[in-house]
Amino acid sequence: MTDSQAGTQRPGKVQLDEADLRNRLTPEEFQVTREHGTEQPWTGPLLENKESGTYTCTCCGAELFDSSTKFDSGTGWPSFYDVLKDKDAADLAAIETKPDTSRGKIRTEVLCGKCDAHLGHVFTDGPQPTGLRYCINSVCLKFQPN
Ligand SMILES: [Zn+2]
């Protein structure tokens, strides 16, 4: 897990226009990525996707997860045990994390490292080698087959 925090300047950070996003995204995509929503479990189109490829940010297209790290967590949301490196800064992960204490729970929020889109949360009950479980809303991701 990185110790980066929202607002930290990093290479290639993008500021997306809200009006443009509202045009481009579905209402659910906008609500989850920009207003920190959560999609209904077992509904996401990428949940059962087992093809080989790369998962990118719905909002900005940044490459976030590789299909080789996707696993069946049984939670109803696409789950990954690792994250890709930032293409513009290989010592950084493609995502950022920050503490989330909403809903009376202490969780770690996962955000796109480029555009700060809300993606989901990361938990420490994942499989080896990382022991992490990135629990990501399907609507926050687009799939690019290899
Ligand atoms: Zn993004």
Tab-separated table of C-alpha atoms and ligand atoms in Angstrom:
chain	number	residue	atom	x	y	z
A	1	MET	CA	0.000	0.000	0.000
A	2	THR	CA	1.290	3.476	-0.756
A	3	ASP	CA	1.383	6.287	1.763
A	4	SER	CA	0.449	8.879	-0.823
A	5	GLN	CA	-2.491	11.102	-0.079
A	6	ALA	CA	-5.034	12.983	-2.138
A	7	GLY	CA	-3.709	16.331	-3.206
A	8	THR	CA	-0.138	15.143	-3.496
A	9	GLN	CA	1.329	16.359	-6.739
A	10	ARG	CA	2.386	13.547	-8.976
A	11	PRO	CA	3.342	13.401	-12.647
A	12	GLY	CA	0.525	13.373	-15.150
A	13	LYS	CA	-2.208	14.410	-12.740
A	14	VAL	CA	-5.317	15.436	-14.654
A	15	GLN	CA	-8.122	17.783	-13.702
A	16	LEU	CA	-11.320	16.597	-15.361
A	17	ASP	CA	-14.188	18.897	-16.174
A	18	GLU	CA	-17.338	18.015	-14.267
A	19	ALA	CA	-19.739	19.058	-17.041
A	20	ASP	CA	-17.797	16.966	-19.551
A	21	LEU	CA	-17.865	13.993	-17.209
A	22	ARG	CA	-21.611	14.304	-16.737
A	23	ASN	CA	-21.965	14.136	-20.520
A	24	ARG	CA	-19.575	11.270	-20.989
A	25	LEU	CA	-20.457	8.992	-18.093
A	26	THR	CA	-23.632	7.156	-17.274
A	27	PRO	CA	-25.446	8.514	-14.199
A	28	GLU	CA	-24.246	5.511	-12.192
A	29	GLU	CA	-20.645	5.899	-13.373
A	30	PHE	CA	-20.745	9.570	-12.363
A	31	GLN	CA	-22.325	8.880	-9.001
A	32	VAL	CA	-19.830	6.168	-8.043
A	33	THR	CA	-16.645	7.757	-9.377
A	34	ARG	CA	-17.260	11.401	-8.506
A	35	GLU	CA	-19.631	11.166	-5.538
A	36	HIS	CA	-18.074	8.151	-3.841
A	37	GLY	CA	-20.984	5.838	-4.437
A	38	THR	CA	-21.085	2.066	-4.446
A	39	GLU	CA	-22.714	-0.031	-7.139
A	40	GLN	CA	-25.033	-2.850	-6.180
A	41	PRO	CA	-23.011	-6.059	-5.729
A	42	TRP	CA	-23.294	-8.778	-8.395
A	43	THR	CA	-24.418	-6.230	-10.997
A	44	GLY	CA	-21.170	-5.036	-12.562
A	45	PRO	CA	-20.501	-6.009	-16.175
A	46	LEU	CA	-16.834	-6.774	-15.447
A	47	LEU	CA	-17.438	-8.919	-12.381
A	48	GLU	CA	-17.267	-12.242	-14.240
A	49	ASN	CA	-14.819	-11.066	-16.887
A	50	LYS	CA	-11.928	-13.544	-17.073
A	51	GLU	CA	-10.329	-12.319	-20.292
A	52	SER	CA	-6.703	-11.294	-20.418
A	53	GLY	CA	-6.165	-7.551	-20.542
A	54	THR	CA	-5.916	-4.276	-18.663
A	55	TYR	CA	-8.499	-2.487	-16.531
A	56	THR	CA	-8.485	1.282	-16.994
A	57	CYS	CA	-10.133	4.229	-15.244
A	58	THR	CA	-13.639	4.987	-16.571
A	59	CYS	CA	-13.016	8.725	-16.169
A	60	CYS	CA	-9.488	9.281	-17.523
A	61	GLY	CA	-8.333	6.013	-19.083
A	62	ALA	CA	-5.342	5.483	-16.774
A	63	GLU	CA	-4.236	1.844	-16.608
A	64	LEU	CA	-5.021	0.607	-13.107
A	65	PHE	CA	-5.185	-3.180	-12.842
A	66	ASP	CA	-3.974	-6.186	-14.827
A	67	SER	CA	-6.266	-9.138	-15.433
A	68	SER	CA	-3.611	-11.493	-14.036
A	69	THR	CA	-4.240	-10.086	-10.533
A	70	LYS	CA	-8.045	-10.371	-10.689
A	71	PHE	CA	-9.542	-13.039	-8.463
A	72	ASP	CA	-12.938	-14.278	-7.389
A	73	SER	CA	-13.476	-12.818	-3.921
A	74	GLY	CA	-17.115	-13.859	-3.620
A	75	THR	CA	-18.076	-10.305	-2.639
A	76	GLY	CA	-19.971	-9.347	-5.788
A	77	TRP	CA	-17.426	-6.720	-6.852
A	78	PRO	CA	-14.410	-7.122	-9.139
A	79	SER	CA	-11.424	-7.840	-6.915
A	80	PHE	CA	-7.686	-7.597	-7.503
A	81	TYR	CA	-4.752	-8.476	-5.279
A	82	ASP	CA	-2.344	-5.999	-6.843
A	83	VAL	CA	-2.293	-2.731	-8.756
A	84	LEU	CA	-0.321	-1.560	-11.779
A	85	LYS	CA	2.491	0.965	-11.511
A	86	ASP	CA	1.956	4.528	-12.675
A	87	LYS	CA	3.298	4.799	-16.228
A	88	ASP	CA	4.581	8.333	-15.591
A	89	ALA	CA	6.185	7.529	-12.251
A	90	ALA	CA	7.063	3.874	-11.938
A	91	ASP	CA	7.863	4.178	-8.237
A	92	LEU	CA	4.220	5.074	-7.618
A	93	ALA	CA	1.160	2.869	-7.807
A	94	ALA	CA	-1.461	3.771	-10.395
A	95	ILE	CA	-3.895	4.360	-7.546
A	96	GLU	CA	-3.880	6.470	-4.418
A	97	THR	CA	-5.331	5.524	-1.071
A	98	LYS	CA	-6.726	7.499	1.805
A	99	PRO	CA	-8.520	6.723	5.064
A	100	ASP	CA	-12.302	6.609	4.843
A	101	THR	CA	-14.261	6.712	8.087
A	102	SER	CA	-17.710	7.147	6.553
A	103	ARG	CA	-20.572	4.862	7.539
A	104	GLY	CA	-19.011	4.258	10.958
A	105	LYS	CA	-16.317	2.015	9.532
A	106	ILE	CA	-12.599	2.488	9.147
A	107	ARG	CA	-11.724	1.598	5.598
A	108	THR	CA	-9.095	2.565	3.061
A	109	GLU	CA	-10.480	4.284	-0.011
A	110	VAL	CA	-8.928	3.599	-3.425
A	111	LEU	CA	-8.766	6.486	-5.913
A	112	CYS	CA	-7.411	6.817	-9.431
A	113	GLY	CA	-3.889	8.266	-9.173
A	114	LYS	CA	-4.484	10.466	-12.209
A	115	CYS	CA	-7.962	11.949	-11.795
A	116	ASP	CA	-8.953	11.108	-8.206
A	117	ALA	CA	-11.966	9.079	-9.319
A	118	HIS	CA	-13.343	6.988	-6.480
A	119	LEU	CA	-12.759	3.323	-7.350
A	120	GLY	CA	-13.551	1.331	-4.235
A	121	HIS	CA	-11.711	0.184	-1.115
A	122	VAL	CA	-8.709	-1.979	-0.271
A	123	PHE	CA	-8.752	-4.587	2.491
A	124	THR	CA	-6.025	-6.724	4.015
A	125	ASP	CA	-7.734	-10.104	3.642
A	126	GLY	CA	-6.638	-10.774	0.075
A	127	PRO	CA	-4.625	-13.668	-1.332
A	128	GLN	CA	-0.840	-13.896	-1.477
A	129	PRO	CA	1.581	-12.580	-2.572
A	130	THR	CA	0.237	-9.201	-1.447
A	131	GLY	CA	-2.456	-10.153	1.050
A	132	LEU	CA	-4.470	-7.251	-0.307
A	133	ARG	CA	-7.957	-7.200	-1.759
A	134	TYR	CA	-8.762	-4.241	-3.964
A	135	CYS	CA	-12.558	-4.251	-4.019
A	136	ILE	CA	-13.439	-2.124	-7.031
A	137	ASN	CA	-16.761	-0.993	-8.483
A	138	SER	CA	-17.178	-2.406	-11.976
A	139	VAL	CA	-18.553	0.891	-13.322
A	140	CYS	CA	-15.273	2.605	-12.372
A	141	LEU	CA	-13.352	0.380	-14.786
A	142	LYS	CA	-13.155	-0.162	-18.511
A	143	PHE	CA	-11.594	-3.319	-19.918
A	144	GLN	CA	-9.005	-3.306	-22.681
A	145	PRO	CA	-8.351	-6.838	-23.998
A	146	ASN	CA	-4.745	-7.729	-24.786
B	1	ZN	ZN	-8.802	8.271	-13.564
